[in-house]
PDB file of C-alpha atoms in Angstrom:
ATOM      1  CA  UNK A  46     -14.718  -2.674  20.222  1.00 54.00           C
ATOM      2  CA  UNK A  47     -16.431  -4.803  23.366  1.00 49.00           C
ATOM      3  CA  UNK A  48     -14.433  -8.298  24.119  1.00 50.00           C
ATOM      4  CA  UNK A  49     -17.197  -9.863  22.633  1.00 46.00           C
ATOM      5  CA  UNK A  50     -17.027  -8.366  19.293  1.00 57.00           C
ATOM      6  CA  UNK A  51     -13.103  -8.883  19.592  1.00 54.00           C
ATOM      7  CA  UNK A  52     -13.896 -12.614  20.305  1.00 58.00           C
ATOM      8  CA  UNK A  53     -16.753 -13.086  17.241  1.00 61.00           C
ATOM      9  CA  UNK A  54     -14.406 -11.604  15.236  1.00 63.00           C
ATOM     10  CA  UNK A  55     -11.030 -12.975  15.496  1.00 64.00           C
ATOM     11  CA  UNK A  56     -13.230 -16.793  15.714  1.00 62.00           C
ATOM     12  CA  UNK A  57     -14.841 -15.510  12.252  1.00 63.00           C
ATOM     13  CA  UNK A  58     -11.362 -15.195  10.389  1.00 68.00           C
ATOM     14  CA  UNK A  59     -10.142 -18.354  12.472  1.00 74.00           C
ATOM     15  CA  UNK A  60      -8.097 -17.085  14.930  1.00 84.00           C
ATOM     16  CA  UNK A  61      -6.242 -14.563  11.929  1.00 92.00           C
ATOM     17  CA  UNK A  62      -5.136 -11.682  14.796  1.00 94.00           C
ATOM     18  CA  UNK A  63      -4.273  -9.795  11.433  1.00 96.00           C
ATOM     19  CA  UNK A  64      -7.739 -10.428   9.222  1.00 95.00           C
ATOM     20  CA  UNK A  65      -9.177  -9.556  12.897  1.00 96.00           C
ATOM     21  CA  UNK A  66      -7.596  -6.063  13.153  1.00 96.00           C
ATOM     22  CA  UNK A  67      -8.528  -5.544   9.119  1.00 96.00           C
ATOM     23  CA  UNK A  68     -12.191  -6.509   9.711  1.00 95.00           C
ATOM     24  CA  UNK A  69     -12.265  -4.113  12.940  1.00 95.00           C
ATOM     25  CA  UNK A  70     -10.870  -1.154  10.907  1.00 97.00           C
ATOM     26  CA  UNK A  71     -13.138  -2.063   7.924  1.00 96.00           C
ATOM     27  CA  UNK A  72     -16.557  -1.800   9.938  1.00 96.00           C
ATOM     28  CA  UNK A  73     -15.254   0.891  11.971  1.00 97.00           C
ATOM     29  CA  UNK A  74     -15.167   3.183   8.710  1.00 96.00           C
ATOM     30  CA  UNK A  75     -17.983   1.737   7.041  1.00 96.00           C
ATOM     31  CA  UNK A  76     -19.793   2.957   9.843  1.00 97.00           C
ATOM     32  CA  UNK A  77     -18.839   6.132   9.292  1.00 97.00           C
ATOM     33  CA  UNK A  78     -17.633   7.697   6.446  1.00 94.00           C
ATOM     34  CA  UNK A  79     -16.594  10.790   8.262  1.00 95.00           C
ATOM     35  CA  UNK A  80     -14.330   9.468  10.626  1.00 96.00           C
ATOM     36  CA  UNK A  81     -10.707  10.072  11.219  1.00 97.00           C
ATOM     37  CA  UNK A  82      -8.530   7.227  12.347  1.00 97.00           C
ATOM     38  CA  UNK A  83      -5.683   8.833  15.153  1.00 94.00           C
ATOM     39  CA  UNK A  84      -4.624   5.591  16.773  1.00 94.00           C
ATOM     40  CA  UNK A  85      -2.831   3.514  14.096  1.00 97.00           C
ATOM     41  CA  UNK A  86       0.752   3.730  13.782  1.00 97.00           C
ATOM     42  CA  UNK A  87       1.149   0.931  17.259  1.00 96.00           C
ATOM     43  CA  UNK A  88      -0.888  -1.662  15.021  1.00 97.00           C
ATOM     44  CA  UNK A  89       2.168  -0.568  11.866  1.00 97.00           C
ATOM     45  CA  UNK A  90       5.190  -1.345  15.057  1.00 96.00           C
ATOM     46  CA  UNK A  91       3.278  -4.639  15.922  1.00 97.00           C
ATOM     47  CA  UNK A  92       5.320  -7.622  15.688  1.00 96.00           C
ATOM     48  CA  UNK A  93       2.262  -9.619  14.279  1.00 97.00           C
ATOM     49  CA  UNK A  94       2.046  -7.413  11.837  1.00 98.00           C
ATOM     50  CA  UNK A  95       5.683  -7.164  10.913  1.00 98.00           C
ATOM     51  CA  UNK A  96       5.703 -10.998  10.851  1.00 98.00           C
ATOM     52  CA  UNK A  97       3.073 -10.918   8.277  1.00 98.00           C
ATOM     53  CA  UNK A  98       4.463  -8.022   6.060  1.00 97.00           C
ATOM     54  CA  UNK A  99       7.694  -9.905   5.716  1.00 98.00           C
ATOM     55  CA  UNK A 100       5.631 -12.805   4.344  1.00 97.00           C
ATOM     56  CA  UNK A 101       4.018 -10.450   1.901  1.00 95.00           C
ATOM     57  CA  UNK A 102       7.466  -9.083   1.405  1.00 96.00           C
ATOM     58  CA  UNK A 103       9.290 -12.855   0.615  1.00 96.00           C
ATOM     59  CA  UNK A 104       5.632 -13.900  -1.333  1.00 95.00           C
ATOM     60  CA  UNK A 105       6.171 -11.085  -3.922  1.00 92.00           C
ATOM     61  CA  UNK A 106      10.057 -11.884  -4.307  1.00 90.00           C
ATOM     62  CA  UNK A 107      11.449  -8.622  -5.806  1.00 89.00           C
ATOM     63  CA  UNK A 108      15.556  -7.599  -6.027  1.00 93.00           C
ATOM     64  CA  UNK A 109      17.605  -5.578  -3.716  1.00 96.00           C
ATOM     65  CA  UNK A 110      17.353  -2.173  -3.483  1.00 95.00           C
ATOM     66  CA  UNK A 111      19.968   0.864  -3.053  1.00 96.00           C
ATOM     67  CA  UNK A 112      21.551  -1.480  -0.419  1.00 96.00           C
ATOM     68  CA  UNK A 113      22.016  -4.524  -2.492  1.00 96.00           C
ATOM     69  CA  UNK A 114      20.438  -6.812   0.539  1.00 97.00           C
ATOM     70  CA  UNK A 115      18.365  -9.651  -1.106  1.00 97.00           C
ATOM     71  CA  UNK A 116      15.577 -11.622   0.798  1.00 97.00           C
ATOM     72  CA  UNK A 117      18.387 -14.446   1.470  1.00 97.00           C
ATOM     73  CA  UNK A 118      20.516 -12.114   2.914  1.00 98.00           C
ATOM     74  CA  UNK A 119      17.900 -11.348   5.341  1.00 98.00           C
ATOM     75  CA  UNK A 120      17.190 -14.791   6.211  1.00 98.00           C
ATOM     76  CA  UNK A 121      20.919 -15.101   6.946  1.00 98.00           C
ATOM     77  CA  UNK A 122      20.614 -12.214   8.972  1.00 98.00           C
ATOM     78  CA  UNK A 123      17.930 -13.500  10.651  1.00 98.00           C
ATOM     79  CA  UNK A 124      14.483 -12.603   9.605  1.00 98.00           C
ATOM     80  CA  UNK A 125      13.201 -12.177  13.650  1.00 97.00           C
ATOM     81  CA  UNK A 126      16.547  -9.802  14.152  1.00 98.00           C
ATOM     82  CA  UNK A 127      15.487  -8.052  11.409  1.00 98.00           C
ATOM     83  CA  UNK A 128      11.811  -7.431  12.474  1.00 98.00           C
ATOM     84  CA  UNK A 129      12.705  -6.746  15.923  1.00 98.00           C
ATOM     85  CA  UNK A 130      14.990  -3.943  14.682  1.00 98.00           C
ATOM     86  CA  UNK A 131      12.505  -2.498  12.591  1.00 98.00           C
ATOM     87  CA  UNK A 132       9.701  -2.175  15.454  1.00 98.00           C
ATOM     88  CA  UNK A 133      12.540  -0.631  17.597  1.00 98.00           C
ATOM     89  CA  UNK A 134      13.004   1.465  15.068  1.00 98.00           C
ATOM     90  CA  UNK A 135       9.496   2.030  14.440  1.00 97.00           C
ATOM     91  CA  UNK A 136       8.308   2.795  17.753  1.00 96.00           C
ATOM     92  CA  UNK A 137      11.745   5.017  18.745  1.00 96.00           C
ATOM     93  CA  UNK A 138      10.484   6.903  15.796  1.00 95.00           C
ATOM     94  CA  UNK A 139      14.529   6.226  14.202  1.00 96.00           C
ATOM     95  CA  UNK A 140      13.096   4.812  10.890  1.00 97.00           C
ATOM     96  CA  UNK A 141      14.286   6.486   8.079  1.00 96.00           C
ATOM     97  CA  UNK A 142      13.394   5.218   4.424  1.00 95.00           C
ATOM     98  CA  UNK A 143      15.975   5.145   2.147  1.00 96.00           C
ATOM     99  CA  UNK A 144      15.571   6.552  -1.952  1.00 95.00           C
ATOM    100  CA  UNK A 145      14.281   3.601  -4.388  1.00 94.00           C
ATOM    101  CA  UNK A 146      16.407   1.935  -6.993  1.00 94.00           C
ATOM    102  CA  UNK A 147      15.466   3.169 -10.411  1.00 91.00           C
ATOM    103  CA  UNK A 148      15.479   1.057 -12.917  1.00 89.00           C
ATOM    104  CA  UNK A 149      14.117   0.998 -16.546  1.00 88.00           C
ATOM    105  CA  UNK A 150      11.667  -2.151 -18.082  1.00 86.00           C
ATOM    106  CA  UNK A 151      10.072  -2.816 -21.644  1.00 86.00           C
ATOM    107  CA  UNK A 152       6.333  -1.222 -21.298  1.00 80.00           C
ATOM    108  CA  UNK A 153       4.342  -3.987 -23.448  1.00 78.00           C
ATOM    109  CA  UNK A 154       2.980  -2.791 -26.479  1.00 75.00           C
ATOM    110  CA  UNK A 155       5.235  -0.104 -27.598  1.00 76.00           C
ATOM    111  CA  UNK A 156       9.173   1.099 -27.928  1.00 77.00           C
ATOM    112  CA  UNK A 157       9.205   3.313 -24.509  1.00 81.00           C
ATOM    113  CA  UNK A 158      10.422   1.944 -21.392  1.00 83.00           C
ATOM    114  CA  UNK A 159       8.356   2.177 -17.644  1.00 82.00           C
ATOM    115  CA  UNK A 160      10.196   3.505 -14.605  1.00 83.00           C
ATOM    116  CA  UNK A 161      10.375   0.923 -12.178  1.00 86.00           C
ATOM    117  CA  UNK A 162      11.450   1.734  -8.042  1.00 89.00           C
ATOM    118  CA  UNK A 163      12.751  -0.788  -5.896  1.00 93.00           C
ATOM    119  CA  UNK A 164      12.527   0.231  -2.279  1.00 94.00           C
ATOM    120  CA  UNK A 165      15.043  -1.832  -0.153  1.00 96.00           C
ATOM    121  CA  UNK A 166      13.466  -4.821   1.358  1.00 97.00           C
ATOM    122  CA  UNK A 167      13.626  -3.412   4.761  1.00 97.00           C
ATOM    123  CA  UNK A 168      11.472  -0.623   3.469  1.00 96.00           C
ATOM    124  CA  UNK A 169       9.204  -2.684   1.779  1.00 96.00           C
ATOM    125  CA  UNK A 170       8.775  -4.460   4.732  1.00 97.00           C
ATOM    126  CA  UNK A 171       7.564  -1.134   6.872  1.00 96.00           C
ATOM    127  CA  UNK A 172       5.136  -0.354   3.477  1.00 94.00           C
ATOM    128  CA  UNK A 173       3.367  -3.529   3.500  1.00 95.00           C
ATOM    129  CA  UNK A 174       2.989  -3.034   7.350  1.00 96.00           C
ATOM    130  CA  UNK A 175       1.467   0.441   6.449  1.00 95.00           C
ATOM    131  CA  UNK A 176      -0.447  -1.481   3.473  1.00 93.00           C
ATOM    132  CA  UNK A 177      -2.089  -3.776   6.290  1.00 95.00           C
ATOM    133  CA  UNK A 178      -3.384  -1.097   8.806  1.00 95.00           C
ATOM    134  CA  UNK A 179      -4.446   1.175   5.529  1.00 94.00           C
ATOM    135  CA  UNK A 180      -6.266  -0.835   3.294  1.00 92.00           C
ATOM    136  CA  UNK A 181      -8.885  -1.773   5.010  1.00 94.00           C
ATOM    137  CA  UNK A 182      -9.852   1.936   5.929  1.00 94.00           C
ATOM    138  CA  UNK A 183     -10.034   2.648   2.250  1.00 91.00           C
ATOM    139  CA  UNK A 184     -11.567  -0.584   1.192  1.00 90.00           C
ATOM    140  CA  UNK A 185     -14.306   1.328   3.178  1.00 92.00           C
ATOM    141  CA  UNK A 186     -14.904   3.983   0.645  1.00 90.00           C
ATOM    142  CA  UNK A 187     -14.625   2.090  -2.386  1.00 86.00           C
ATOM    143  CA  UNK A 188     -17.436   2.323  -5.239  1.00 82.00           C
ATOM    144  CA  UNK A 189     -18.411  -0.692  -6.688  1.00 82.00           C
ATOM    145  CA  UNK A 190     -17.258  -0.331 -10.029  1.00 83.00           C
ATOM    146  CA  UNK A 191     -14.013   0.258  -8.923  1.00 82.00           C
ATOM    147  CA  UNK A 192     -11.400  -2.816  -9.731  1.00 79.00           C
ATOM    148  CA  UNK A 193      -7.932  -1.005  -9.863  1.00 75.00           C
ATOM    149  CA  UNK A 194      -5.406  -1.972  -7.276  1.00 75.00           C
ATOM    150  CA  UNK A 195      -7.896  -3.465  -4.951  1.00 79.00           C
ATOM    151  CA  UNK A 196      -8.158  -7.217  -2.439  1.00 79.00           C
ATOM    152  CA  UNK A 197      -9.520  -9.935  -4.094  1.00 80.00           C
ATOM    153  CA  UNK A 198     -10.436  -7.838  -7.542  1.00 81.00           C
ATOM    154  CA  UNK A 199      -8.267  -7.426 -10.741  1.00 83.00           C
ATOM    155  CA  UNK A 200      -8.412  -6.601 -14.270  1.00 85.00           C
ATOM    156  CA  UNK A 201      -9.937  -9.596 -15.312  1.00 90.00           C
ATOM    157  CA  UNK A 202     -13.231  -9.040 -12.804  1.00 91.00           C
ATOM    158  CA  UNK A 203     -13.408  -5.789 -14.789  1.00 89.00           C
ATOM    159  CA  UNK A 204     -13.295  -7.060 -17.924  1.00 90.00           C
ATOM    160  CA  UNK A 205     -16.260  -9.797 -16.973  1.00 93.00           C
ATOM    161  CA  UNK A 206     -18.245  -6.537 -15.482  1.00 91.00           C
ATOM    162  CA  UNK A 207     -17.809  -5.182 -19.509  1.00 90.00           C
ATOM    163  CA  UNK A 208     -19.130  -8.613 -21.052  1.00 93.00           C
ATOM    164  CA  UNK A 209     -21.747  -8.657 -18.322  1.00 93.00           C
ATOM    165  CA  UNK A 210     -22.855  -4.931 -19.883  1.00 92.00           C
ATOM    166  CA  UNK A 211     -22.246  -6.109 -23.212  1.00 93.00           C
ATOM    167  CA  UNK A 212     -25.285  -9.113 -22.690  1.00 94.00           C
ATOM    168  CA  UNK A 213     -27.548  -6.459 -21.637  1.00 93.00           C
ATOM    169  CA  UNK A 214     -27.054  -4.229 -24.698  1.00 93.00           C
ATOM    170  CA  UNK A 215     -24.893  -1.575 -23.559  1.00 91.00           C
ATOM    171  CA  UNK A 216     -22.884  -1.075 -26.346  1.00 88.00           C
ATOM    172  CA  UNK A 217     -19.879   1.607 -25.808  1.00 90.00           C
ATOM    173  CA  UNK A 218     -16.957   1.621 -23.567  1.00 86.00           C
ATOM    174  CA  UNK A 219     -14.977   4.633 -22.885  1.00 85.00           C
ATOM    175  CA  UNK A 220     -11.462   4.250 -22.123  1.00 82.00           C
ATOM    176  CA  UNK A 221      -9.781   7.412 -20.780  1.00 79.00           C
ATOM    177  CA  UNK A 222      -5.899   7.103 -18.699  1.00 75.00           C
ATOM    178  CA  UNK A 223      -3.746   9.343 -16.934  1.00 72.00           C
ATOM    179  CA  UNK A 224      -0.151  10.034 -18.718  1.00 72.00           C
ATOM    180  CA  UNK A 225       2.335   9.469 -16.733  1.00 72.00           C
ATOM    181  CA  UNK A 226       0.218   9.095 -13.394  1.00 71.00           C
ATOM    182  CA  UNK A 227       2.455   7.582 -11.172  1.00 73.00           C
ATOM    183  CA  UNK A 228       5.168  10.575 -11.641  1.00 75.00           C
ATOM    184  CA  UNK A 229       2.425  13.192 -11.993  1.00 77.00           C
ATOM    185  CA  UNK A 230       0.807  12.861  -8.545  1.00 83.00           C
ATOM    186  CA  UNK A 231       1.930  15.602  -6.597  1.00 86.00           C
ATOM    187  CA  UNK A 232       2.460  14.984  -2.586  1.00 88.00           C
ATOM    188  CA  UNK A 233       0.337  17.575  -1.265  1.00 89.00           C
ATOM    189  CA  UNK A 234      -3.208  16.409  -3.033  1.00 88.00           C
ATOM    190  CA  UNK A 235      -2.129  12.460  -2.172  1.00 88.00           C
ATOM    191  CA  UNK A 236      -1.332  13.314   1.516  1.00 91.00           C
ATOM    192  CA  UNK A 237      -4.614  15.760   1.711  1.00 92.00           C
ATOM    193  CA  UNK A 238      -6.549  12.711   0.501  1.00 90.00           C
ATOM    194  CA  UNK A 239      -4.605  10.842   3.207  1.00 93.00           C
ATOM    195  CA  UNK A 240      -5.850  12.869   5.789  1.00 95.00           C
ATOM    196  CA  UNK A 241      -9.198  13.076   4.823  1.00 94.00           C
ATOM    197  CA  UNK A 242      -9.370   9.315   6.467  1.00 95.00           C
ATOM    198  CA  UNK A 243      -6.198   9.724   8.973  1.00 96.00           C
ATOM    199  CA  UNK A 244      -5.436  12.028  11.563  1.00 97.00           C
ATOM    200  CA  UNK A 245      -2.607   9.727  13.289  1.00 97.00           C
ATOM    201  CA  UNK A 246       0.578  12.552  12.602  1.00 96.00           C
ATOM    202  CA  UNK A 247       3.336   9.357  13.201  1.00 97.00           C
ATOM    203  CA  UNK A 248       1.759   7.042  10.258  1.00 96.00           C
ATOM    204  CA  UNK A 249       0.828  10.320   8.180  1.00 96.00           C
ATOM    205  CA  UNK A 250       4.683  11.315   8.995  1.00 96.00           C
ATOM    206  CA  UNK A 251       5.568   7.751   7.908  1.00 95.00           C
ATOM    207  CA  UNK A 252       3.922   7.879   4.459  1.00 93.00           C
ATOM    208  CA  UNK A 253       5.900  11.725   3.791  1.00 93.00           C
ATOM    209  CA  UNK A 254       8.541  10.553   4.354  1.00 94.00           C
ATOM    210  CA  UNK A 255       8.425   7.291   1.845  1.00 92.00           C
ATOM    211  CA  UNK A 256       7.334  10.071  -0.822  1.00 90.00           C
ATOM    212  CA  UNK A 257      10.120  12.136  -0.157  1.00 91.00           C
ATOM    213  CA  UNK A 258      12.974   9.479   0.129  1.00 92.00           C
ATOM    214  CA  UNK A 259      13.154  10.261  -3.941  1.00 90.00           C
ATOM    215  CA  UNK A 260      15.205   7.525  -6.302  1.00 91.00           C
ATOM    216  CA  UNK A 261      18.487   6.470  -7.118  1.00 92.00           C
ATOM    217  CA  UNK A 262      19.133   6.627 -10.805  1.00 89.00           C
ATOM    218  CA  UNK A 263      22.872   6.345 -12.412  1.00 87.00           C
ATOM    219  CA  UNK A 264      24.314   7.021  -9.045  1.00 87.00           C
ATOM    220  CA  UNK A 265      22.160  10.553  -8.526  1.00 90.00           C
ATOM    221  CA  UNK A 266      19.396  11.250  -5.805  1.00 92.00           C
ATOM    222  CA  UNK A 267      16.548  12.690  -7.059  1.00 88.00           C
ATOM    223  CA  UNK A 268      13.666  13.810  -4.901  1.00 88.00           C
ATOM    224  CA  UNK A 269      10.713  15.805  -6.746  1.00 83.00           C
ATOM    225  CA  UNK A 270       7.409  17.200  -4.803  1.00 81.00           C
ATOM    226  CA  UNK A 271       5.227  14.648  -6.725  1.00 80.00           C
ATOM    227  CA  UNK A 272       5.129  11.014  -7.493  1.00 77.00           C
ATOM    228  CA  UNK A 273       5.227   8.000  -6.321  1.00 79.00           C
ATOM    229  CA  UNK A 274       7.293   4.554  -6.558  1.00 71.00           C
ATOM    230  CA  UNK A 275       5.663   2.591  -9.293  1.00 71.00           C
ATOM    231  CA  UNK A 276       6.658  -0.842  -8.016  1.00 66.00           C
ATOM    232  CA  UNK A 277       6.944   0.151  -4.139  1.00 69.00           C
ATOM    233  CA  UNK A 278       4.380  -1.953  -1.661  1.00 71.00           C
ATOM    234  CA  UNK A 279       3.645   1.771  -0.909  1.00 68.00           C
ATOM    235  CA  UNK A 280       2.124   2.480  -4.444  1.00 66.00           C
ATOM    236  CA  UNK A 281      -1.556   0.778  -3.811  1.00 61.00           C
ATOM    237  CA  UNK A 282      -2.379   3.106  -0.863  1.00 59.00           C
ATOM    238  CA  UNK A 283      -1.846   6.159  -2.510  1.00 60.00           C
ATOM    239  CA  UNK A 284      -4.087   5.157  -5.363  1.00 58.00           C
ATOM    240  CA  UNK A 285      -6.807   3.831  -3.011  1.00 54.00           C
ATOM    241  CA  UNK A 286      -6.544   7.095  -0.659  1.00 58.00           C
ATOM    242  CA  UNK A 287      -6.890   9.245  -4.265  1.00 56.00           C
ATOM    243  CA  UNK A 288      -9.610   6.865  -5.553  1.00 54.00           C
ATOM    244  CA  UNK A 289     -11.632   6.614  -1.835  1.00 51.00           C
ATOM    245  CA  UNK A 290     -11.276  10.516  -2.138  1.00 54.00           C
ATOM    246  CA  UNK A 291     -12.750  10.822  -5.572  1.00 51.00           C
ATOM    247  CA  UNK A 292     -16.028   7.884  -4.668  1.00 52.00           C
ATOM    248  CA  UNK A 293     -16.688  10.325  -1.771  1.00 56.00           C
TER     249      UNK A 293
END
């Protein structure tokens, strides 16, 4: 990008160095559809973008994780110490996720009960940071019609897309979902989807290694070779990289 397309675009999103960096990515693989992003785990280490993943982070609330640090423990600790670890970590390549807190909620509507994961906010911290520098690359690829874990969209912007139909005379809706999909996604197909979109081996290292970190349930690790953490900030990538994979 020239420094005059840098300039238009961080004065378009009013000085927003993060929307900036979003919008850049965004064009960049709207442009083409075939193109491979290599150079994005430095924008993941930024401090900007840190900054703004904690705010994500804080805005979504959440409990501890494994480590039983809340998000008032970390502003005792210091919220800038905190970030400033995590980019040295980050950028030292010494970040190491650790396994998600399982726990077990009401699903609406019926007896059974949801599997929940509750990465440690540290590591949802370094997810949303991943979430910023991923989403917009994927936004890319989206259909249309698609509503499901996606900015600015969400189940009730489907539902007005069915009433919409409805006033025109379509008349039937099909309604088809995948048991058990966030346990049944296996690594290897999410990460090939990954890479159809990113070449950059330290961010696709980064996202292995959240998959693998497994869950802590009733004081036992378990890692399995599919799956991911229903309730981890990591959770909407891997559906848009499967999704973007699917609309190409």
């Amino acid at each position: 990008m020239s420094a005059v397309s840098a300039r238009s675009t961080l004065a378009a999103v009013g000085g927003d160095r993060i929307r900036a960096l979003q919008h850049a990515l965004y064009r960049a693989a709207k442009a083409d559809p075939t193109r491979r992003f290599h150079a994005l785990f430095d924008k993941v280490s930024r401090s900007d973008v840190l900054e703004r993943a904690w705010e994500q982070v804080r805005r979504n609330r959440g409990a501890a994780g494994i480590d039983h640090i809340t998000l008032a423990d970390v502003e005792e600790y210091g919220i800038d110490r905190l970030l400033g670890e995590l980019a040295a970590d980050l950028k030292q390549r010494r970040y190491r996720p650790l396994p998600a807190r399982r726990v077990f909620i009401p699903k609406p509507g019926s007896g059974e009960q949801r599997p929940l994961s509750i990465p440690t906010v540290r590591d949802r911290v370094v997810q949303a940071a991943v979430r910023i520098a991923l989403e917009p690359i994927f936004e890319a690829d989206m259909l249309d019609c698609s509503f499901g874990f996606r900015p600015r969209r969400s189940a009730h912007d489907a539902l007005q897309v069915l009433i919409d139909e409805s006033w025109r005379g379509r008349r039937w809706v099909v309604e088809t979902d995948i048991a058990n999909c966030f346990e049944a996604i296996p690594h290897s197909g999410l990460m090939q989807a990954v890479e159809e979109r990113v070449c950059d081996r330290a961010v696709l290292g980064l996202l292995r290694g959240m998959l693998r970190a497994g869950v802590m349930e009733d004081g036992s690790l378990r890692r399995r070779a599919a799956g991911t953490p229903q309730g981890g900030v990591i959770t909407p990538p891997t559906q848009w990289a499967t999704s973007a994979s699917r609309s190409r």
